[in-house]
Amino acid sequence: MRMIDLIEKKQHNQTLTEDEIKWMIEHYTSEDIPDYQMSAMAMAIYFNGMNNDERSALTMAMVESGDQIDLSPIEGVKVDKHSTGGVGDTTTLVLAPLVASVGVPVAKMSGRGLGHTGGTIDKLEAVPGFDVEVSQERFVELVNQNKVAVVGQSGNLTPADKKLYALRDVTSTVESIPLIASSIMSKKIAAGADAIVLDVKTGAGAFMKSVEQAKELAETMVNIGEAVGRNTMAVISDMSQPLGNAIGNGLEVKEAIDTLKGHGPEDLTELCLVLGSQMAYLGGVGSSLEEAREALEENLHNGKALDAFRTFIAAQGGDASVADDPDGVLPKAKHSQDVTAEETGKVSEIVADQIGIAAMMLGAGRETKESQIDLAAGLYMHKKIGDSVEKGEALVTLYSNKEISEDVISKVRENIKISEEATAPTLIHEIIQ
Ligand code: URA
Ligand code: CA
């Protein structure tokens, strides 16, 4: 086979065979196919797309390009969740213990944050003692014991995707639905998922700006999942404003604990129940999504979800008393400051990605992979879109261990708009089964 022939085929909108895709990914991973040929292929795919068979073949070729985590020693259906990235997205911290509390194993590998989006691993490190580096054997043992463990990514998973994603980033070919879908699905499958729940975000703070785009991406991923034997469901959720009230590592741990006690922010709680019921249902709880949801709701109110959180934190070396005294245990910021409303009205806009950048400037996120983060830094939104506010009332409180600069304050102020009328955005746009 010759790469140039495959490029020509895709350029003329012909279908690549499974063997051709496998050969291409194998030789690209081993560096026998140079970046410039792969760039041309990515651009041809960008313009001409891929059919269902090609997408599945590309996904599985990327899965097979590196290590695959074997979760078969864990009993039960291993359900993984993936979010396409948001600001203040605290769902994994809530979902891992919540879904475990109804008996479904959660064996989760998570990442660190970069830029304006946070990462679950950083958030967990805000709990003193919590260890995210766990051997593969211990990981399996923990999930069998407690139904839940969350660890940092290890091993050489989907090296083909790493190379291809970096290449797409510099050749303007990131925004191709078949390429995004196979990239995400290959990582979940290589990490050992039997079933997958996808949270596809839409709105200003998200990758997919419109509901239609988000829906197309979600449907493409669900089709790939089903084609390669993984039950997959998806939710299209709003990211026009940050999720919940807290953004920042320690602040989000506290928010997750509130939610597990049954009194978290409304939007975060609802999204966790929607995603959680899909995870629980795919994991065999209840005979419908409604029944799965009832089981989860019960555990948010009877203390079982919080108990699962305590067990999970303690098992990985963390201080479980954080569940009862978050303010006493979590890192505290030296400085805090309110940003107040300059007029009376209703909050009409909270630009999610810009607020995420403000949190990063306070120290909550990384500008580059090497930056150190401040686990106590971030911001707390007292108001969300649709809420009434009086002139002089606090909109947001900022937290940081460094002096809070005027730059951050004006960034927050510029990105929260107040009008006469505003209504809260729809949180869940669509559920795709
Ligand atoms: N996230 C991924 O993991 N891959 C993409 O291609 C885009 C977003
Ligand atoms: Ca949040």
Coordinates of N, CA, C and O in Angstrom, one line a residue, residues 59 63 180-190 196 198 220-222 224-226 228 230 232:
T59 N -11.5 4.4 14.6 CA -11.5 4.4 16.1 C -10.7 3.1 16.6 O -9.9 3.3 17.4
V63 N -7.3 2.6 18.8 CA -7.3 1.9 20.1 C -6.1 0.9 20.0 O -5.4 0.8 21.0
I180 N -13.0 14.1 15.5 CA -13.3 14.3 16.9 C -13.9 13.1 17.5 O -13.4 12.6 18.6
A181 N -14.9 12.5 16.8 CA -15.6 11.4 17.4 C -14.7 10.2 17.6 O -14.7 9.5 18.6
S182 N -13.8 9.9 16.6 CA -13.0 8.7 16.7 C -11.9 9.0 17.7 O -11.5 8.1 18.4
S183 N -11.4 10.2 17.8 CA -10.4 10.6 18.8 C -11.0 10.3 20.3 O -10.3 9.6 21.1
I184 N -12.1 10.8 20.5 CA -12.7 10.6 21.9 C -13.0 9.2 22.2 O -12.7 8.6 23.2
M185 N -13.7 8.5 21.2 CA -14.1 7.1 21.4 C -12.9 6.2 21.6 O -13.0 5.3 22.4
S186 N -11.9 6.4 20.8 CA -10.7 5.5 20.9 C -10.1 5.6 22.3 O -9.7 4.6 22.9
K187 N -10.1 6.8 22.9 CA -9.5 6.9 24.3 C -10.3 6.2 25.3 O -9.8 5.6 26.2
K188 N -11.7 6.3 25.2 CA -12.5 5.6 26.2 C -12.4 4.1 26.0 O -12.4 3.4 27.0
I189 N -12.4 3.6 24.8 CA -12.3 2.1 24.6 C -11.0 1.6 25.0 O -10.9 0.6 25.7
A190 N -9.9 2.3 24.7 CA -8.6 1.9 25.2 C -8.5 1.8 26.7 O -7.8 1.0 27.3
I196 N -20.4 3.5 27.5 CA -19.9 4.9 27.5 C -21.1 5.8 27.6 O -22.0 5.7 26.8
L198 N -21.7 9.9 27.2 CA -21.0 11.1 26.7 C -21.8 12.4 27.0 O -23.0 12.5 26.8
T220 N -22.8 10.7 16.1 CA -21.7 10.0 15.5 C -21.0 9.1 16.5 O -20.6 7.9 16.2
M221 N -20.8 9.6 17.7 CA -20.1 8.8 18.7 C -20.9 7.6 19.2 O -20.4 6.6 19.4
V222 N -22.2 7.9 19.3 CA -23.1 6.8 19.7 C -23.1 5.7 18.6 O -23.0 4.5 18.9
I224 N -20.6 5.0 16.5 CA -19.3 4.3 16.6 C -19.4 3.3 17.8 O -19.0 2.1 17.6
G225 N -19.9 3.7 18.9 CA -19.9 2.9 20.1 C -20.7 1.6 19.8 O -20.3 0.5 20.1
E226 N -21.9 1.8 19.3 CA -22.7 0.6 19.0 C -22.1 -0.3 18.0 O -22.1 -1.5 18.1
V228 N -19.0 -0.9 17.5 CA -17.8 -1.6 18.0 C -18.2 -2.3 19.3 O -17.3 -2.7 20.1
R230 N -19.9 -1.4 22.2 CA -20.0 -0.7 23.4 C -21.3 0.1 23.5 O -21.5 1.0 22.7
T232 N -23.6 2.8 24.2 CA -23.3 4.3 24.3 C -24.5 5.1 24.3 O -25.5 4.9 23.6

